[in-house]
Amino acid sequence: MSHKFTAVTLNEADGIRVKLQGELDLAAAGEFRTMMEPLAVDPSTRLTLDLSELSYIDSTGIGILISILKVRHAEQAPFFVENVPPHVQKLFDVTGISKFLIPQR
């Protein structure tokens, strides 16, 4: 099984879903940040990150999520995170980011 990072953007009726797969680390950060910037700044679109296939995230990846959170909050734009694997949730809890990530309802 490959741990190479990929992000697939899906246009859905209620907004955009970005499905993260593999390892979001320093090596993948630049590509992910570039892909997410135009999505993050569009307040008219509901943005959801699906982490069900995210096998690893490092501090660089968490930093990008925090950047997205800040932009979406400033734009008062809907932002959700769903299907967080237990090992990633544990890291989010330890770092304190969990309280800012809203699960999709």
Tab-separated table of N, CA, C and O in Angstrom:
chain	number	residue	atom	x	y	z
A	1	MET	N	0.839	-1.185	0.000
A	1	MET	CA	0.000	0.000	0.000
A	1	MET	C	0.886	1.251	0.000
A	1	MET	O	1.784	1.391	0.800
A	2	SER	N	0.602	2.147	-0.897
A	2	SER	CA	1.370	3.381	-1.014
A	2	SER	C	0.897	4.403	0.017
A	2	SER	O	-0.282	4.534	0.290
A	3	HIS	N	1.840	5.134	0.591
A	3	HIS	CA	1.503	6.176	1.552
A	3	HIS	C	1.652	7.547	0.927
A	3	HIS	O	1.591	8.556	1.625
A	4	LYS	N	1.874	7.603	-0.397
A	4	LYS	CA	1.995	8.875	-1.095
A	4	LYS	C	0.723	9.682	-0.868
A	4	LYS	O	-0.371	9.157	-0.864
A	5	PHE	N	0.889	10.970	-0.660
A	5	PHE	CA	-0.249	11.838	-0.389
A	5	PHE	C	-0.975	12.197	-1.679
A	5	PHE	O	-0.354	12.539	-2.678
A	6	THR	N	-2.286	12.125	-1.618
A	6	THR	CA	-3.132	12.632	-2.697
A	6	THR	C	-4.336	13.326	-2.068
A	6	THR	O	-4.749	13.000	-0.950
A	7	ALA	N	-4.871	14.265	-2.787
A	7	ALA	CA	-6.091	14.958	-2.363
A	7	ALA	C	-7.011	15.015	-3.572
A	7	ALA	O	-6.634	15.518	-4.622
A	8	VAL	N	-8.198	14.468	-3.409
A	8	VAL	CA	-9.171	14.417	-4.489
A	8	VAL	C	-10.297	15.391	-4.168
A	8	VAL	O	-10.894	15.321	-3.091
A	9	THR	N	-10.580	16.292	-5.095
A	9	THR	CA	-11.643	17.279	-4.911
A	9	THR	C	-12.913	16.777	-5.586
A	9	THR	O	-12.903	16.422	-6.763
A	10	LEU	N	-13.986	16.755	-4.803
A	10	LEU	CA	-15.284	16.298	-5.312
A	10	LEU	C	-16.288	17.440	-5.203
A	10	LEU	O	-16.491	17.992	-4.118
A	11	ASN	N	-16.893	17.803	-6.323
A	11	ASN	CA	-17.954	18.808	-6.308
A	11	ASN	C	-19.255	18.095	-5.986
A	11	ASN	O	-19.671	17.201	-6.720
A	12	GLU	N	-19.881	18.493	-4.887
A	12	GLU	CA	-21.127	17.873	-4.450
A	12	GLU	C	-22.222	18.923	-4.395
A	12	GLU	O	-21.945	20.125	-4.444
A	13	ALA	N	-23.454	18.485	-4.267
A	13	ALA	CA	-24.593	19.404	-4.261
A	13	ALA	C	-24.476	20.450	-3.153
A	13	ALA	O	-24.871	21.598	-3.339
A	14	ASP	N	-23.920	20.069	-1.997
A	14	ASP	CA	-23.857	21.005	-0.874
A	14	ASP	C	-22.493	21.672	-0.711
A	14	ASP	O	-22.236	22.329	0.286
A	15	GLY	N	-21.599	21.499	-1.668
A	15	GLY	CA	-20.298	22.154	-1.580
A	15	GLY	C	-19.173	21.302	-2.127
A	15	GLY	O	-19.388	20.415	-2.941
A	16	ILE	N	-17.984	21.559	-1.646
A	16	ILE	CA	-16.797	20.837	-2.118
A	16	ILE	C	-16.274	19.951	-0.992
A	16	ILE	O	-16.130	20.394	0.148
A	17	ARG	N	-16.011	18.703	-1.339
A	17	ARG	CA	-15.408	17.745	-0.417
A	17	ARG	C	-14.014	17.436	-0.939
A	17	ARG	O	-13.830	17.151	-2.122
A	18	VAL	N	-13.027	17.515	-0.047
A	18	VAL	CA	-11.658	17.167	-0.403
A	18	VAL	C	-11.291	15.932	0.406
A	18	VAL	O	-11.298	15.952	1.634
A	19	LYS	N	-11.020	14.856	-0.305
A	19	LYS	CA	-10.702	13.577	0.319
A	19	LYS	C	-9.184	13.421	0.363
A	19	LYS	O	-8.535	13.389	-0.673
A	20	LEU	N	-8.630	13.371	1.580
A	20	LEU	CA	-7.190	13.264	1.762
A	20	LEU	C	-6.811	11.795	1.916
A	20	LEU	O	-7.471	11.049	2.643
A	21	GLN	N	-5.730	11.415	1.236
A	21	GLN	CA	-5.281	10.031	1.273
A	21	GLN	C	-3.771	9.994	1.460
A	21	GLN	O	-3.055	10.795	0.869
A	22	GLY	N	-3.299	9.059	2.283
A	22	GLY	CA	-1.861	8.883	2.461
A	22	GLY	C	-1.302	9.739	3.572
A	22	GLY	O	-1.958	9.971	4.589
A	23	GLU	N	-0.077	10.221	3.384
A	23	GLU	CA	0.663	10.945	4.413
A	23	GLU	C	0.781	12.431	4.084
A	23	GLU	O	1.415	12.796	3.097
A	24	LEU	N	0.169	13.252	4.934
A	24	LEU	CA	0.279	14.704	4.775
A	24	LEU	C	1.427	15.167	5.663
A	24	LEU	O	1.292	15.347	6.867
A	25	ASP	N	2.588	15.306	5.042
A	25	ASP	CA	3.801	15.687	5.768
A	25	ASP	C	4.510	16.813	5.024
A	25	ASP	O	3.975	17.364	4.059
A	26	LEU	N	5.705	17.132	5.463
A	26	LEU	CA	6.471	18.226	4.866
A	26	LEU	C	6.618	18.060	3.353
A	26	LEU	O	6.495	19.025	2.605
A	27	ALA	N	6.837	16.835	2.892
A	27	ALA	CA	7.021	16.588	1.463
A	27	ALA	C	5.772	16.906	0.646
A	27	ALA	O	5.863	17.325	-0.502
A	28	ALA	N	4.595	16.736	1.232
A	28	ALA	CA	3.338	16.957	0.513
A	28	ALA	C	2.738	18.340	0.788
A	28	ALA	O	1.793	18.746	0.117
A	29	ALA	N	3.275	19.051	1.750
A	29	ALA	CA	2.664	20.293	2.223
A	29	ALA	C	2.506	21.361	1.148
A	29	ALA	O	1.455	21.989	1.047
A	30	GLY	N	3.531	21.579	0.356
A	30	GLY	CA	3.458	22.631	-0.665
A	30	GLY	C	2.350	22.389	-1.667
A	30	GLY	O	1.573	23.294	-1.982
A	31	GLU	N	2.265	21.170	-2.150
A	31	GLU	CA	1.229	20.809	-3.123
A	31	GLU	C	-0.165	20.960	-2.504
A	31	GLU	O	-1.081	21.501	-3.128
A	32	PHE	N	-0.322	20.501	-1.263
A	32	PHE	CA	-1.619	20.582	-0.591
A	32	PHE	C	-2.013	22.037	-0.346
A	32	PHE	O	-3.144	22.436	-0.607
A	33	ARG	N	-1.083	22.838	0.125
A	33	ARG	CA	-1.366	24.258	0.387
A	33	ARG	C	-1.796	24.965	-0.903
A	33	ARG	O	-2.775	25.707	-0.924
A	34	THR	N	-1.071	24.725	-1.988
A	34	THR	CA	-1.400	25.342	-3.278
A	34	THR	C	-2.796	24.935	-3.746
A	34	THR	O	-3.555	25.758	-4.259
A	35	MET	N	-3.134	23.670	-3.562
A	35	MET	CA	-4.451	23.180	-3.969
A	35	MET	C	-5.569	23.785	-3.122
A	35	MET	O	-6.635	24.121	-3.622
A	36	MET	N	-5.310	23.952	-1.820
A	36	MET	CA	-6.354	24.390	-0.896
A	36	MET	C	-6.582	25.901	-0.882
A	36	MET	O	-7.685	26.342	-0.543
A	37	GLU	N	-5.578	26.694	-1.225
A	37	GLU	CA	-5.717	28.152	-1.134
A	37	GLU	C	-6.953	28.698	-1.845
A	37	GLU	O	-7.724	29.436	-1.243
A	38	PRO	N	-7.187	28.365	-3.128
A	38	PRO	CA	-8.374	28.934	-3.774
A	38	PRO	C	-9.689	28.417	-3.174
A	38	PRO	O	-10.686	29.133	-3.173
A	39	LEU	N	-9.681	27.207	-2.656
A	39	LEU	CA	-10.891	26.664	-2.038
A	39	LEU	C	-11.156	27.338	-0.698
A	39	LEU	O	-12.300	27.632	-0.359
A	40	ALA	N	-10.101	27.577	0.062
A	40	ALA	CA	-10.241	28.151	1.400
A	40	ALA	C	-10.765	29.580	1.362
A	40	ALA	O	-11.521	29.992	2.242
A	41	VAL	N	-10.375	30.352	0.364
A	41	VAL	CA	-10.757	31.770	0.322
A	41	VAL	C	-12.118	32.031	-0.307
A	41	VAL	O	-12.566	33.173	-0.351
A	42	ASP	N	-12.796	30.994	-0.785
A	42	ASP	CA	-14.109	31.161	-1.410
A	42	ASP	C	-15.207	31.004	-0.356
A	42	ASP	O	-15.588	29.883	-0.018
A	43	PRO	N	-15.735	32.108	0.171
A	43	PRO	CA	-16.721	32.010	1.246
A	43	PRO	C	-18.077	31.477	0.798
A	43	PRO	O	-18.889	31.086	1.631
A	44	SER	N	-18.325	31.446	-0.491
A	44	SER	CA	-19.628	31.003	-0.980
A	44	SER	C	-19.748	29.479	-1.025
A	44	SER	O	-20.825	28.954	-1.266
A	45	THR	N	-18.645	28.784	-0.777
A	45	THR	CA	-18.648	27.328	-0.892
A	45	THR	C	-18.466	26.668	0.464
A	45	THR	O	-17.591	27.048	1.236
A	46	ARG	N	-19.296	25.685	0.728
A	46	ARG	CA	-19.147	24.844	1.916
A	46	ARG	C	-17.972	23.915	1.643
A	46	ARG	O	-17.935	23.222	0.631
A	47	LEU	N	-16.994	23.889	2.539
A	47	LEU	CA	-15.773	23.102	2.352
A	47	LEU	C	-15.704	22.020	3.419
A	47	LEU	O	-15.794	22.307	4.614
A	48	THR	N	-15.547	20.775	2.966
A	48	THR	CA	-15.442	19.637	3.878
A	48	THR	C	-14.186	18.851	3.541
A	48	THR	O	-13.939	18.527	2.384
A	49	LEU	N	-13.389	18.546	4.577
A	49	LEU	CA	-12.242	17.661	4.416
A	49	LEU	C	-12.631	16.288	4.946
A	49	LEU	O	-13.095	16.160	6.080
A	50	ASP	N	-12.453	15.273	4.121
A	50	ASP	CA	-12.704	13.884	4.503
A	50	ASP	C	-11.351	13.234	4.767
A	50	ASP	O	-10.542	13.074	3.852
A	51	LEU	N	-11.098	12.873	6.023
A	51	LEU	CA	-9.802	12.334	6.418
A	51	LEU	C	-9.806	10.813	6.551
A	51	LEU	O	-8.864	10.237	7.091
A	52	SER	N	-10.828	10.154	6.047
A	52	SER	CA	-10.972	8.708	6.250
A	52	SER	C	-9.779	7.907	5.759
A	52	SER	O	-9.480	6.842	6.301
A	53	GLU	N	-9.069	8.397	4.753
A	53	GLU	CA	-7.935	7.655	4.207
A	53	GLU	C	-6.595	8.341	4.479
A	53	GLU	O	-5.588	8.029	3.846
A	54	LEU	N	-6.601	9.263	5.442
A	54	LEU	CA	-5.362	9.928	5.836
A	54	LEU	C	-4.630	9.021	6.818
A	54	LEU	O	-5.124	8.731	7.901
A	55	SER	N	-3.454	8.541	6.426
A	55	SER	CA	-2.727	7.594	7.275
A	55	SER	C	-1.773	8.288	8.235
A	55	SER	O	-1.396	7.712	9.266
A	56	TYR	N	-1.394	9.539	7.932
A	56	TYR	CA	-0.411	10.239	8.766
A	56	TYR	C	-0.511	11.728	8.502
A	56	TYR	O	-0.770	12.155	7.377
A	57	ILE	N	-0.299	12.508	9.563
A	57	ILE	CA	-0.201	13.958	9.420
A	57	ILE	C	0.853	14.447	10.408
A	57	ILE	O	0.888	13.995	11.556
A	58	ASP	N	1.739	15.318	9.948
A	58	ASP	CA	2.765	15.864	10.838
A	58	ASP	C	2.419	17.312	11.190
A	58	ASP	O	1.345	17.812	10.833
A	59	SER	N	3.323	17.977	11.890
A	59	SER	CA	3.060	19.348	12.335
A	59	SER	C	2.864	20.307	11.160
A	59	SER	O	2.096	21.267	11.262
A	60	THR	N	3.513	20.032	10.046
A	60	THR	CA	3.332	20.881	8.862
A	60	THR	C	1.903	20.765	8.349
A	60	THR	O	1.261	21.766	8.021
A	61	GLY	N	1.397	19.545	8.281
A	61	GLY	CA	0.015	19.313	7.850
A	61	GLY	C	-0.983	19.947	8.795
A	61	GLY	O	-1.966	20.566	8.372
A	62	ILE	N	-0.730	19.829	10.101
A	62	ILE	CA	-1.611	20.448	11.088
A	62	ILE	C	-1.584	21.967	10.925
A	62	ILE	O	-2.613	22.631	11.015
A	63	GLY	N	-0.408	22.515	10.641
A	63	GLY	CA	-0.294	23.955	10.403
A	63	GLY	C	-1.145	24.410	9.225
A	63	GLY	O	-1.773	25.477	9.278
A	64	ILE	N	-1.196	23.614	8.181
A	64	ILE	CA	-2.029	23.957	7.024
A	64	ILE	C	-3.501	23.925	7.411
A	64	ILE	O	-4.275	24.815	7.035
A	65	LEU	N	-3.905	22.920	8.185
A	65	LEU	CA	-5.302	22.862	8.641
A	65	LEU	C	-5.651	24.093	9.475
A	65	LEU	O	-6.735	24.665	9.323
A	66	ILE	N	-4.739	24.514	10.330
A	66	ILE	CA	-4.975	25.712	11.140
A	66	ILE	C	-5.091	26.941	10.241
A	66	ILE	O	-5.954	27.798	10.462
A	67	SER	N	-4.257	27.030	9.215
A	67	SER	CA	-4.345	28.152	8.261
A	67	SER	C	-5.705	28.176	7.575
A	67	SER	O	-6.316	29.241	7.416
A	68	ILE	N	-6.176	26.999	7.156
A	68	ILE	CA	-7.494	26.908	6.513
A	68	ILE	C	-8.578	27.340	7.496
A	68	ILE	O	-9.484	28.105	7.141
A	69	LEU	N	-8.492	26.862	8.728
A	69	LEU	CA	-9.457	27.252	9.765
A	69	LEU	C	-9.516	28.766	9.919
A	69	LEU	O	-10.600	29.351	9.984
A	70	LYS	N	-8.354	29.411	9.978
A	70	LYS	CA	-8.292	30.864	10.163
A	70	LYS	C	-8.925	31.599	8.990
A	70	LYS	O	-9.694	32.548	9.181
A	71	VAL	N	-8.614	31.172	7.783
A	71	VAL	CA	-9.173	31.818	6.584
A	71	VAL	C	-10.685	31.637	6.548
A	71	VAL	O	-11.428	32.595	6.318
A	72	ARG	N	-11.146	30.422	6.787
A	72	ARG	CA	-12.582	30.151	6.739
A	72	ARG	C	-13.318	30.933	7.835
A	72	ARG	O	-14.401	31.456	7.603
A	73	HIS	N	-12.715	31.008	9.002
A	73	HIS	CA	-13.328	31.769	10.096
A	73	HIS	C	-13.410	33.253	9.734
A	73	HIS	O	-14.444	33.897	9.941
A	74	ALA	N	-12.334	33.804	9.192
A	74	ALA	CA	-12.319	35.215	8.805
A	74	ALA	C	-13.370	35.509	7.733
A	74	ALA	O	-13.967	36.585	7.726
A	75	GLU	N	-13.584	34.553	6.846
A	75	GLU	CA	-14.569	34.719	5.765
A	75	GLU	C	-15.982	34.328	6.201
A	75	GLU	O	-16.915	34.435	5.416
A	76	GLN	N	-16.116	33.837	7.448
A	76	GLN	CA	-17.384	33.308	7.960
A	76	GLN	C	-17.952	32.260	7.005
A	76	GLN	O	-19.138	32.245	6.678
A	77	ALA	N	-17.057	31.394	6.554
A	77	ALA	CA	-17.403	30.376	5.569
A	77	ALA	C	-17.488	29.000	6.234
A	77	ALA	O	-16.683	28.689	7.110
A	78	PRO	N	-18.441	28.181	5.811
A	78	PRO	CA	-18.595	26.859	6.414
A	78	PRO	C	-17.407	25.940	6.102
A	78	PRO	O	-16.985	25.826	4.959
A	79	PHE	N	-16.893	25.311	7.166
A	79	PHE	CA	-15.754	24.401	7.047
A	79	PHE	C	-15.943	23.233	8.005
A	79	PHE	O	-16.202	23.435	9.194
A	80	PHE	N	-15.845	22.025	7.466
A	80	PHE	CA	-16.076	20.825	8.260
A	80	PHE	C	-14.971	19.811	8.019
A	80	PHE	O	-14.367	19.772	6.942
A	81	VAL	N	-14.749	18.984	9.014
A	81	VAL	CA	-13.802	17.869	8.912
A	81	VAL	C	-14.562	16.626	9.335
A	81	VAL	O	-15.258	16.633	10.361
A	82	GLU	N	-14.446	15.558	8.532
A	82	GLU	CA	-15.175	14.342	8.868
A	82	GLU	C	-14.317	13.100	8.678
A	82	GLU	O	-13.269	13.155	8.041
A	83	ASN	N	-14.791	12.016	9.267
A	83	ASN	CA	-14.145	10.704	9.141
A	83	ASN	C	-12.679	10.741	9.571
A	83	ASN	O	-11.805	10.241	8.870
A	84	VAL	N	-12.437	11.312	10.737
A	84	VAL	CA	-11.076	11.411	11.252
A	84	VAL	C	-10.673	10.056	11.847
A	84	VAL	O	-11.333	9.581	12.771
A	85	PRO	N	-9.613	9.434	11.323
A	85	PRO	CA	-9.162	8.156	11.881
A	85	PRO	C	-8.734	8.331	13.346
A	85	PRO	O	-8.246	9.406	13.728
A	86	PRO	N	-8.884	7.290	14.161
A	86	PRO	CA	-8.556	7.396	15.587
A	86	PRO	C	-7.126	7.884	15.866
A	86	PRO	O	-6.929	8.704	16.769
A	87	HIS	N	-6.145	7.419	15.097
A	87	HIS	CA	-4.764	7.848	15.349
A	87	HIS	C	-4.556	9.326	15.017
A	87	HIS	O	-3.765	10.005	15.659
A	88	VAL	N	-5.292	9.845	14.048
A	88	VAL	CA	-5.221	11.268	13.713
A	88	VAL	C	-6.008	12.071	14.743
A	88	VAL	O	-5.560	13.138	15.180
A	89	GLN	N	-7.160	11.549	15.184
A	89	GLN	CA	-7.961	12.232	16.204
A	89	GLN	C	-7.159	12.400	17.490
A	89	GLN	O	-7.208	13.454	18.120
A	90	LYS	N	-6.407	11.379	17.850
A	90	LYS	CA	-5.585	11.450	19.058
A	90	LYS	C	-4.576	12.596	18.956
A	90	LYS	O	-4.388	13.364	19.897
A	91	LEU	N	-3.959	12.743	17.794
A	91	LEU	CA	-3.010	13.835	17.568
A	91	LEU	C	-3.723	15.194	17.627
A	91	LEU	O	-3.215	16.144	18.221
A	92	PHE	N	-4.908	15.277	17.039
A	92	PHE	CA	-5.684	16.515	17.091
A	92	PHE	C	-6.037	16.865	18.543
A	92	PHE	O	-6.003	18.026	18.937
A	93	ASP	N	-6.376	15.841	19.339
A	93	ASP	CA	-6.714	16.072	20.744
A	93	ASP	C	-5.497	16.579	21.523
A	93	ASP	O	-5.601	17.535	22.296
A	94	VAL	N	-4.350	15.940	21.311
A	94	VAL	CA	-3.127	16.312	22.026
A	94	VAL	C	-2.702	17.741	21.684
A	94	VAL	O	-2.262	18.489	22.553
A	95	THR	N	-2.846	18.116	20.422
A	95	THR	CA	-2.418	19.452	19.999
A	95	THR	C	-3.462	20.535	20.291
A	95	THR	O	-3.172	21.723	20.173
A	96	GLY	N	-4.679	20.126	20.637
A	96	GLY	CA	-5.735	21.088	20.949
A	96	GLY	C	-6.523	21.579	19.756
A	96	GLY	O	-7.410	22.421	19.896
A	97	ILE	N	-6.246	21.040	18.572
A	97	ILE	CA	-6.955	21.496	17.371
A	97	ILE	C	-8.381	20.931	17.298
A	97	ILE	O	-9.248	21.506	16.653
A	98	SER	N	-8.642	19.847	18.006
A	98	SER	CA	-9.953	19.184	17.940
A	98	SER	C	-11.115	20.124	18.206
A	98	SER	O	-12.149	20.048	17.546
A	99	LYS	N	-10.964	20.995	19.185
A	99	LYS	CA	-12.074	21.874	19.565
A	99	LYS	C	-12.440	22.864	18.472
A	99	LYS	O	-13.513	23.461	18.507
A	100	PHE	N	-11.574	23.037	17.488
A	100	PHE	CA	-11.850	23.971	16.388
A	100	PHE	C	-12.350	23.272	15.118
A	100	PHE	O	-12.798	23.938	14.190
A	101	LEU	N	-12.241	21.959	15.081
A	101	LEU	CA	-12.673	21.194	13.907
A	101	LEU	C	-14.106	20.723	14.114
A	101	LEU	O	-14.388	19.949	15.033
A	102	ILE	N	-14.984	21.185	13.272
A	102	ILE	CA	-16.409	20.889	13.421
A	102	ILE	C	-16.765	19.691	12.553
A	102	ILE	O	-16.551	19.713	11.341
A	103	PRO	N	-17.292	18.619	13.170
A	103	PRO	CA	-17.715	17.484	12.351
A	103	PRO	C	-18.944	17.855	11.524
A	103	PRO	O	-19.761	18.676	11.956
A	104	GLN	N	-19.071	17.256	10.377
A	104	GLN	CA	-20.224	17.530	9.522
A	104	GLN	C	-21.434	16.833	10.093
A	104	GLN	O	-21.366	15.724	10.575
A	105	ARG	N	-22.554	17.488	10.013
A	105	ARG	CA	-23.819	16.908	10.524
A	105	ARG	C	-24.724	16.561	9.394
A	105	ARG	O	-24.715	17.078	8.368
